[in-house]
Amino acid sequence: MKIGNSQLIKNIDNYCINDLDIPSTVLMENAALKVVKNINFEKFNSFTIICGTGNNGGDALAVARQLFSMNMKVDIFIIGEHSMSKDCLINYNILKNMGVPIKQIVKTQDIQLLNDILNKNDMIIDGIFGSGLARNIDGIYKEVIKSINKSGMYILSIDVPSGMLCDSFGILGSCVKANKTVSFEVYKKGFLDYESDKYTGEIVVESIGIPEYVVNKFHLKEYLVQKKEIKSIIKKREKYSYKGDFGRVSVIAGSKKYTGAAYLTSQGAVRSGAGLVTLCTEKSVVEILQSKTIETMIMSYENNDFKELILNSDSIAIGPGMGNNENTFNIIKDILSKDGCPLVLDADALNVLQHNLDLLKNSKRKIVITPHIGEMGRLTGIDSKNIIKNRIDIARDFSKKYGIIVLLKGYNTIITNGEEVYINSTGNSKMASGGMGDILTGIIASFIGQGYEPLKATILSAFIHGYVGDILSKDMFCVNASHIVERLPYIIENLTY
Ligand SMILES: NC(=O)C1=CN([C@@H]2O[C@H](COP(=O)(O)OP(=O)(O)OC[C@H]3O[C@@H](n4cnc5c(N)ncnc54)[C@H](O)[C@@H]3O)[C@@H](O)[C@H]2O)[C@@H](O)CC1
Ligand SMILES: Nc1ncnc2c1ncn2[C@@H]1O[C@H](COP(=O)(O)OP(=O)(O)O)[C@@H](O)[C@H]1O
Ligand SMILES: [K+]
């Protein structure tokens, strides 16, 4: 799903109205009809509709007219004394002509009237502010929002919960806490923050009749990855395929202190369908790991046939638990400087590259890096706070600069190839525990090995990894890496139909 900000909305709007001659009231009517489509009339038959004086208020008035025409009970309130926008006024006049009463809330005393009605109707429809919110909310607006939130009634917000910014997450003074937000054309950038769902409730994005090519003209190629997109990427297995079709995946990971990281990375690859997985690790832990795994072949990277293995791999995951040391650096330097299959670099593979980023830039291989915020901070020299604030731009710039795919982990993991940005919608804080990232690295290498193009493989893997965590977390206080490994193949199967 496309992500966008208020400038994008303005550009699209202007183009439709000025270049295509679509009357703005047509767009408003489409928006209103989409709001109505999202109301469950088995549960809700009477509505308190609260309008501002801009186009968000215009949408709400058009919704009120549609509901009135369906013989629903509507109580309509307009807040403030500002002059109405052109389209808001058009909808106001139609209602007046139809004889539908509209009450005004201007002073604090008027709020009592609103409070008396709020609990009598089944639903509140919030059309106070949308993408035009420009300054801090105070006075009568603040009081109305307080009443709405206090009512305990079901609230549907039009486009944006009134009070929330569209461009980056922020609340301007106060904000409606909706149960559902019906937004238009694009998923607003402000919805991405981990606190936003306290205000938006469930988010539905509806098209309001703007041709896709118009949206694409102005869209910055930022997308939210949801189940629908994943289902279109993931392929069912052909009846006659054999293990050679699903890739030879090599995992270079682990050391004396971190056998678990090596185990989990290789299991991520095995349990997500790689044809043949070989784990290359430090000599001293080969035996321990051999006793732990059945499907994975294990060898030391000091072996003579290590070089041949690298040459014959379809994808290689490198880094988890290797240790930030010269030996790790030498292995990675050697692989990066030779042409060959795609690489997935994580953990210590990133730590050793911190001051050697030219190796990344000059490598002829396709590369995916999977840093968490801390690792990204070390790679870029930017402190974590600033990375969190500007995650999308920092990931995109780094990706572009080094010609690699960046997967920046965390809430709403970001995946970018420098041009397109994908934001993952799955995963949760119950997954914040050791080894989680190692599995993800293994899954990405596995899907690349299975023939998925690296960007698609990375998007797919991030979604699946978080999706398994989301399903498990419904019944678990915390989800550990081994739980994810266990459930992986079952849940991937569910996504293929
Ligand atoms: N662009 C589009 O594609 C469409 C947009 N539509 C609707 O139009 C909305 C945007 O409409 P507008 O641009 O008119 O903006 P809004 O309706 O969001 O609000 C703007 C009005 O509120 C005032 N205002 C802003 N901040 C305030 C504050 N803190 N206190 C008091 N007053 C404040 C402004 O001065 C202006 O009068 C969208 O959210 C959507 O609901 C729809 O009509 C359909 C088409
Ligand atoms: N709050 C959260 N919301 C969504 N995903 C999370 C959250 N916390 C952790 N995760 C996911 O768990 C994984 C943790 O990876 P990482 O930080 O590398 O951990 P480790 O190094 O311990 O394996 C990442 O894929 C991350 O996206
Ligand atoms: K609103």
XYZ file of C-alpha atoms and ligand atoms in Angstrom:
570
model
C 0.000 0.000 0.000
C 1.283 3.454 -0.887
C 2.426 5.757 1.905
C 2.130 9.512 1.495
C 2.200 12.890 3.220
C 0.006 15.981 3.023
C 2.061 17.515 0.189
C 1.355 14.434 -1.912
C -2.363 14.808 -1.173
C -2.244 18.471 -2.185
C -0.427 17.674 -5.440
C -2.847 14.903 -6.370
C -5.813 17.044 -5.483
C -4.605 20.011 -7.535
C -3.829 17.851 -10.533
C -7.263 16.192 -10.485
C -9.080 19.477 -10.105
C -6.978 21.728 -12.364
C -5.614 19.377 -15.037
C -8.334 16.730 -15.225
C -11.263 19.010 -14.421
C -12.642 16.586 -11.850
C -14.883 18.768 -9.651
C -13.571 18.710 -6.082
C -17.101 17.903 -4.840
C -16.930 14.643 -6.805
C -13.847 13.624 -4.827
C -15.567 14.701 -1.626
C -18.645 12.647 -2.458
C -16.508 9.604 -3.273
C -14.748 10.047 0.067
C -18.089 10.242 1.876
C -19.397 7.109 0.159
C -16.257 5.209 1.164
C -16.757 6.261 4.774
C -20.360 5.013 4.635
C -19.150 1.725 3.110
C -17.048 1.182 6.231
C -19.920 1.512 8.717
C -21.417 -1.681 10.095
C -25.143 -0.932 9.956
C -25.991 -4.103 11.842
C -24.459 -2.409 14.880
C -24.747 1.332 14.227
C -27.896 3.218 13.223
C -27.650 6.621 14.872
C -24.783 9.038 14.456
C -23.320 12.152 16.041
C -21.403 13.857 13.252
C -18.894 16.484 14.320
C -17.555 18.775 11.621
C -14.872 21.412 11.242
C -15.156 24.097 8.603
C -12.525 22.815 6.132
C -12.830 19.986 3.620
C -12.643 17.338 6.332
C -15.806 18.929 7.717
C -17.182 18.935 4.143
C -16.605 15.171 3.946
C -18.437 14.732 7.248
C -21.419 16.796 6.030
C -21.605 14.685 2.856
C -21.508 11.551 5.049
C -24.337 13.025 7.131
C -26.443 13.556 3.995
C -25.823 9.997 2.797
C -26.799 8.588 6.198
C -29.858 10.832 6.404
C -30.918 9.601 2.956
C -30.654 6.041 4.277
C -33.130 7.024 7.026
C -30.503 6.860 9.749
C -30.728 9.204 12.716
C -28.106 11.960 12.431
C -27.179 14.759 14.838
C -24.830 17.202 13.169
C -22.549 19.721 14.893
C -20.270 22.305 13.331
C -17.474 23.640 15.507
C -16.232 27.214 15.480
C -17.207 30.331 13.629
C -14.618 30.241 10.833
C -15.919 30.709 7.315
C -16.343 27.377 5.580
C -14.258 26.104 2.683
C -16.065 26.211 -0.673
C -16.971 22.513 -0.709
C -17.849 22.436 2.961
C -20.318 25.248 2.318
C -21.831 23.429 -0.682
C -22.573 20.397 1.495
C -23.822 22.581 4.336
C -26.293 24.300 1.989
C -27.590 21.013 0.573
C -28.372 19.795 4.097
C -30.033 23.099 4.950
C -32.132 22.864 1.758
C -33.118 19.337 2.782
C -34.275 20.708 6.119
C -31.724 18.738 8.151
C -30.879 20.627 11.372
C -27.227 21.515 12.024
C -26.155 22.757 15.445
C -23.179 25.024 16.033
C -20.693 24.786 18.870
C -18.990 28.100 19.494
C -18.842 28.650 23.258
C -18.095 26.375 26.182
C -21.806 26.407 27.140
C -22.665 24.810 23.761
C -20.684 21.696 24.720
C -23.436 20.629 27.127
C -25.747 20.175 24.158
C -23.158 17.943 22.499
C -22.573 15.942 25.687
C -26.333 15.315 26.025
C -26.473 13.773 22.579
C -23.137 11.915 22.393
C -24.294 8.987 24.508
C -27.690 8.740 22.849
C -26.351 7.803 19.404
C -24.479 4.628 18.430
C -21.456 6.217 16.777
C -19.459 9.434 16.614
C -18.118 10.500 13.229
C -15.117 12.790 13.524
C -14.671 15.260 10.670
C -13.070 18.131 12.574
C -9.596 18.253 11.003
C -7.936 16.191 8.318
C -4.740 16.786 6.399
C -5.154 20.553 6.765
C -4.403 20.668 10.497
C -1.942 23.521 10.725
C -1.556 24.686 14.298
C -1.991 23.717 17.888
C -5.528 22.815 18.902
C -6.951 24.877 21.740
C -10.142 26.617 22.903
C -13.466 25.139 21.901
C -11.842 22.519 19.608
C -9.854 21.121 22.506
C -12.966 20.967 24.671
C -14.955 19.143 21.988
C -12.193 16.576 21.474
C -12.089 16.018 25.242
C -15.843 15.367 25.269
C -15.607 12.973 22.328
C -12.825 10.956 23.983
C -14.593 10.919 27.342
C -17.859 9.638 25.893
C -16.682 6.034 25.584
C -18.662 5.738 22.340
C -17.448 4.108 19.116
C -15.607 6.741 17.053
C -14.899 6.726 13.320
C -12.426 9.368 12.139
C -12.499 10.646 8.581
C -9.073 10.573 6.886
C -7.043 11.254 10.063
C -8.023 11.331 13.760
C -8.533 15.057 14.324
C -5.408 16.407 15.977
C -2.892 14.022 14.384
C -0.361 15.240 11.834
C -0.115 13.476 8.492
C 3.544 13.952 7.647
C 5.278 12.502 10.659
C 3.738 11.311 13.850
C 2.642 14.127 16.115
C -0.335 15.317 18.107
C -1.082 19.033 17.953
C -2.365 19.767 21.452
C -5.028 17.062 21.623
C -6.351 14.307 19.399
C -9.444 12.198 18.883
C -8.936 8.561 19.912
C -10.759 6.706 17.177
C -11.795 3.075 16.950
C -11.468 3.207 13.183
C -9.937 5.661 10.716
C -11.076 5.639 7.110
C -8.281 7.376 5.230
C -8.088 8.272 1.558
C -5.788 7.177 -1.279
C -2.579 6.705 0.719
C -1.530 5.440 4.133
C -0.505 8.651 5.907
C 3.124 8.803 6.973
C 2.054 9.952 10.439
C 0.347 6.579 11.009
C 3.691 4.780 11.000
C 4.796 5.646 14.497
C 4.368 3.006 17.159
C 2.166 5.324 19.229
C -0.194 6.242 16.418
C -2.562 3.295 16.713
C -3.696 4.589 20.099
C -5.395 7.335 18.094
C -6.191 5.806 14.720
C -7.652 2.487 15.854
C -8.070 0.192 12.860
C -6.918 1.895 9.647
C -8.678 1.442 6.319
C -7.349 3.187 3.214
C -9.909 3.749 0.471
C -9.494 4.976 -3.069
C -11.687 7.978 -3.899
C -11.591 7.715 -7.675
C -8.182 9.251 -8.363
C -6.523 7.438 -11.293
C -3.476 5.436 -10.219
C -1.196 7.167 -12.726
C -1.962 10.500 -11.063
C -0.954 9.148 -7.652
C 2.188 7.613 -9.181
C 3.133 10.978 -10.726
C 3.728 12.471 -7.277
C 4.292 9.428 -5.077
C 7.746 9.044 -3.499
C 7.754 5.239 -3.851
C 7.180 4.531 -0.175
C 5.019 1.500 0.544
C 3.542 -0.307 3.505
C 3.932 -4.075 3.141
C 0.817 -5.995 4.095
C -0.468 -9.526 3.612
C -1.995 -8.706 0.228
C 1.381 -7.688 -1.260
C 3.106 -10.730 0.244
C 0.567 -13.106 -1.247
C 1.357 -11.688 -4.655
C 5.109 -12.230 -4.172
C 5.171 -15.703 -2.634
C 5.052 -18.632 -5.041
C 3.622 -22.096 -4.498
C 6.046 -24.919 -5.182
C 5.872 -26.669 -8.537
C 4.894 -30.322 -8.383
C 8.095 -31.557 -10.032
C 10.667 -29.403 -8.260
C 13.599 -30.974 -6.400
C 15.961 -29.705 -3.753
C 18.348 -28.234 -6.325
C 15.590 -25.778 -7.262
C 15.536 -24.282 -3.793
C 19.082 -23.196 -3.530
C 22.365 -23.967 -1.888
C 22.502 -21.605 1.032
C 25.696 -21.109 3.000
C 25.648 -19.622 6.470
C 28.921 -18.294 7.881
C 28.284 -17.682 11.554
C 29.085 -18.506 15.163
C 32.100 -18.772 17.410
C 32.898 -20.326 20.764
C 30.778 -17.788 22.620
C 27.933 -17.700 20.111
C 26.959 -21.147 18.889
C 23.279 -20.204 19.221
C 23.557 -17.451 16.611
C 24.979 -19.917 14.089
C 22.326 -22.498 14.896
C 19.436 -20.011 14.603
C 20.665 -18.446 11.361
C 20.964 -21.844 9.715
C 17.585 -22.934 11.096
C 16.011 -19.768 9.698
C 17.228 -20.921 6.289
C 16.258 -24.581 6.721
C 12.774 -23.929 8.099
C 11.885 -21.398 5.405
C 12.530 -23.843 2.619
C 16.163 -23.639 1.467
C 17.147 -26.729 -0.567
C 20.533 -27.327 1.022
C 22.022 -25.419 3.946
C 25.679 -25.557 4.934
C 26.843 -23.900 8.104
C 30.473 -22.774 8.155
C 31.821 -21.929 11.557
C 34.871 -21.835 13.791
C 36.692 -25.176 14.030
C 36.254 -25.426 17.797
C 32.446 -25.438 17.638
C 31.839 -27.675 14.636
C 31.243 -30.699 16.837
C 28.818 -28.972 19.184
C 26.761 -27.705 16.269
C 26.840 -31.079 14.545
C 25.165 -32.622 17.558
C 22.432 -29.975 17.472
C 21.310 -30.105 13.872
C 20.154 -32.771 11.469
C 19.347 -31.096 8.175
C 22.300 -28.692 8.073
C 25.752 -29.710 6.884
C 28.481 -28.285 9.084
C 32.081 -27.467 8.306
C 34.828 -25.207 9.514
C 35.701 -22.201 7.399
C 39.315 -23.230 7.878
C 38.617 -26.322 5.720
C 40.120 -26.536 2.251
C 36.747 -26.952 0.577
C 35.355 -23.720 2.097
C 36.376 -21.699 -0.986
C 34.635 -24.149 -3.274
C 31.497 -24.019 -1.143
C 31.419 -20.236 -1.478
C 31.799 -20.527 -5.249
C 28.913 -22.995 -5.496
C 26.454 -21.158 -3.236
C 23.257 -19.511 -4.449
C 23.239 -17.185 -1.465
C 25.359 -16.608 1.624
C 24.369 -15.285 5.048
C 27.342 -13.946 6.985
C 27.949 -12.463 10.376
C 25.807 -13.620 13.314
C 27.971 -14.501 16.296
C 31.282 -14.512 14.403
C 32.925 -11.974 16.702
C 34.122 -8.517 15.816
C 37.714 -9.465 14.992
C 40.337 -9.663 12.287
C 39.486 -13.192 11.298
C 35.883 -12.199 10.607
C 37.082 -9.157 8.677
C 39.382 -11.239 6.495
C 36.669 -13.732 5.591
C 34.241 -10.970 4.695
C 36.810 -8.954 2.792
C 37.698 -11.999 0.718
C 34.078 -12.768 -0.149
C 33.153 -9.151 -0.895
C 36.088 -8.708 -3.233
C 35.088 -11.694 -5.400
C 32.121 -11.704 -7.729
C 29.409 -14.266 -7.080
C 26.032 -14.955 -5.479
C 24.126 -12.444 -3.330
C 25.152 -11.899 0.309
C 23.188 -11.128 3.445
C 25.386 -9.306 5.954
C 24.361 -9.045 9.589
C 25.781 -8.455 13.073
C 29.597 -8.878 13.142
C 29.801 -8.738 9.355
C 28.546 -5.169 9.744
C 30.671 -4.398 12.780
C 33.905 -5.256 10.981
C 32.906 -3.145 7.983
C 32.339 -0.029 10.069
C 35.587 1.606 8.910
C 35.831 -0.277 5.636
C 32.686 0.760 3.838
C 34.498 0.967 0.502
C 34.476 -2.825 0.478
C 30.674 -2.649 0.346
C 30.661 0.005 -2.331
C 33.167 -1.741 -4.561
C 31.747 -5.236 -4.278
C 30.214 -6.639 -7.475
C 27.817 -8.840 -5.517
C 24.220 -8.042 -4.690
C 24.237 -7.257 -0.995
C 21.565 -7.062 1.674
C 22.531 -5.648 5.069
C 20.274 -6.139 8.102
C 21.378 -3.725 10.843
C 19.385 -2.882 13.935
C 19.380 0.766 15.054
C 22.663 0.379 16.986
C 24.480 -1.254 14.074
C 23.117 1.375 11.691
C 24.446 4.016 14.079
C 27.918 2.497 13.974
C 27.860 2.198 10.178
C 26.720 5.774 9.586
C 28.234 7.543 12.589
C 24.769 8.958 13.400
C 23.468 8.615 16.957
C 20.563 6.267 17.618
C 18.099 9.028 18.524
C 18.535 10.689 15.144
C 18.347 7.377 13.328
C 15.013 6.620 14.976
C 13.707 10.056 13.989
C 14.810 9.875 10.341
C 14.851 6.136 9.781
C 13.464 6.217 6.263
C 15.760 8.894 4.873
C 18.883 7.508 6.564
C 18.233 3.970 5.313
C 17.445 5.207 1.778
C 20.523 7.425 1.576
C 22.851 4.699 2.856
C 21.371 2.209 0.437
C 21.803 4.585 -2.489
C 25.332 5.572 -1.508
C 26.623 1.994 -1.291
C 24.402 0.387 -3.935
C 23.009 -2.197 -1.519
C 19.678 -3.215 -0.039
C 19.229 -2.010 3.533
C 16.878 -3.661 5.990
C 16.773 -1.491 9.095
C 15.275 -3.539 11.932
C 12.874 -2.461 14.648
C 9.231 -1.496 14.942
C 8.100 -1.035 11.330
C 11.279 -2.473 9.820
C 12.378 -0.536 6.737
C 13.581 -2.158 3.533
C 15.009 -0.044 0.727
C 17.069 -0.327 -2.430
C 17.716 3.419 -2.473
C 14.772 4.106 -4.791
C 11.815 2.326 -3.271
C 11.111 2.154 0.450
C 9.038 -0.655 1.982
C 7.797 -0.518 5.534
C 6.976 -3.801 7.174
C 3.711 -3.984 9.059
C 4.360 -7.138 11.104
C 6.330 -7.895 14.254
C 5.877 -6.791 17.843
C 7.765 -6.082 21.035
C 7.200 -9.614 22.359
C 9.842 -10.586 19.791
C 12.482 -8.303 21.268
C 14.853 -11.033 22.457
C 18.220 -12.517 21.563
C 18.547 -14.477 18.353
C 15.463 -13.027 16.651
C 17.531 -11.135 14.108
C 19.677 -14.192 13.349
C 16.643 -16.095 12.123
C 15.658 -13.211 9.873
C 19.123 -13.246 8.276
C 18.749 -16.973 7.580
C 15.287 -16.530 6.083
C 16.447 -13.799 3.694
C 19.359 -15.928 2.463
C 16.950 -18.825 2.074
C 14.476 -16.934 -0.120
C 17.288 -15.527 -2.256
C 18.564 -19.079 -2.633
C 15.082 -20.169 -3.682
C 15.260 -17.754 -6.585
C 13.467 -14.688 -5.291
C 15.044 -11.436 -6.412
C 16.971 -9.988 -3.388
C 14.695 -6.978 -2.744
C 11.574 -9.151 -2.932
C 13.227 -11.842 -0.802
C 14.038 -9.240 1.854
C 10.523 -7.788 1.900
C 9.024 -11.278 2.051
C 11.320 -12.416 4.858
C 10.729 -9.381 7.068
C 6.978 -9.798 6.703
C 6.994 -13.534 7.383
C 9.352 -13.245 10.371
C 7.106 -10.620 12.012
C 3.922 -12.394 10.975
C 4.962 -15.602 12.730
C 5.783 -13.492 15.799
C 2.391 -11.763 15.652
C 0.485 -15.032 15.443
C 2.466 -16.600 18.290
C 2.227 -13.523 20.477
C -1.559 -13.857 20.670
C -1.054 -16.750 23.123
C 2.411 -16.006 24.510
C 3.816 -13.411 26.909
C 7.098 -13.452 25.002
C 8.079 -15.067 21.747
C 11.568 -16.557 21.546
C 13.670 -17.333 18.523
C 13.146 -21.097 18.822
C 9.368 -20.626 18.754
C 9.673 -18.746 15.473
C 11.860 -21.494 13.998
C 9.313 -24.117 15.014
C 6.267 -22.400 13.469
C 7.913 -20.958 10.317
C 7.033 -23.582 7.675
C 3.414 -23.890 8.793
C 2.763 -20.190 8.655
C 4.580 -19.670 5.346
C 2.327 -22.364 3.892
C -0.737 -20.406 5.041
C 0.475 -17.402 3.085
C 0.670 -19.298 -0.204
C -3.104 -19.521 -0.692
N -7.228 15.931 -1.217
C -8.143 15.063 -1.463
O -7.894 14.199 -2.225
C -9.435 15.173 -0.776
C -9.513 15.654 0.529
N -10.614 15.588 1.242
C -10.692 15.996 2.631
O -10.122 17.238 2.840
C -9.320 17.218 4.001
C -8.350 18.344 3.958
O -9.131 19.495 3.920
P -8.549 20.956 4.230
O -7.282 21.126 3.499
O -9.641 21.894 3.994
O -8.183 20.876 5.745
P -8.971 20.421 7.065
O -10.396 20.238 6.819
O -8.215 19.317 7.620
O -8.767 21.658 8.050
C -8.468 22.917 7.587
C -9.237 23.979 8.322
O -8.983 23.939 9.694
C -8.339 25.148 10.112
N -7.381 24.767 11.134
C -6.223 24.099 10.970
N -5.646 23.860 12.165
C -6.491 24.399 13.117
C -6.474 24.473 14.536
N -5.494 23.924 15.246
N -7.490 25.087 15.166
C -8.512 25.605 14.482
N -8.588 25.577 13.139
C -7.593 24.962 12.456
C -7.739 25.732 8.872
O -7.571 27.119 8.996
C -8.811 25.336 7.842
O -9.905 26.191 7.907
C -8.763 15.814 3.987
O -8.297 15.409 5.220
C -9.957 15.024 3.531
O -10.778 14.693 4.627
C -11.845 15.046 0.646
O -12.740 16.088 0.498
C -11.682 14.308 -0.610
C -10.633 14.817 -1.515
N 8.926 -3.749 19.088
C 9.140 -4.485 17.991
N 8.270 -4.435 16.975
C 8.471 -5.142 15.853
N 9.511 -5.983 15.662
C 10.407 -6.092 16.641
C 10.280 -5.349 17.854
N 11.344 -5.656 18.630
C 12.090 -6.528 17.927
N 11.537 -6.817 16.736
C 12.086 -7.673 15.677
O 12.929 -8.666 16.259
C 14.164 -8.752 15.540
C 15.308 -8.417 16.483
O 16.481 -8.360 15.765
P 17.848 -7.890 16.417
O 17.655 -6.569 17.058
O 18.899 -8.022 15.393
O 17.997 -8.942 17.568
P 19.091 -10.024 17.837
O 20.404 -9.425 17.471
O 18.979 -10.220 19.294
O 18.743 -11.205 17.041
C 14.058 -7.789 14.374
O 13.630 -8.449 13.224
C 13.017 -6.804 14.831
O 12.380 -6.189 13.771
K -10.847 13.798 11.069
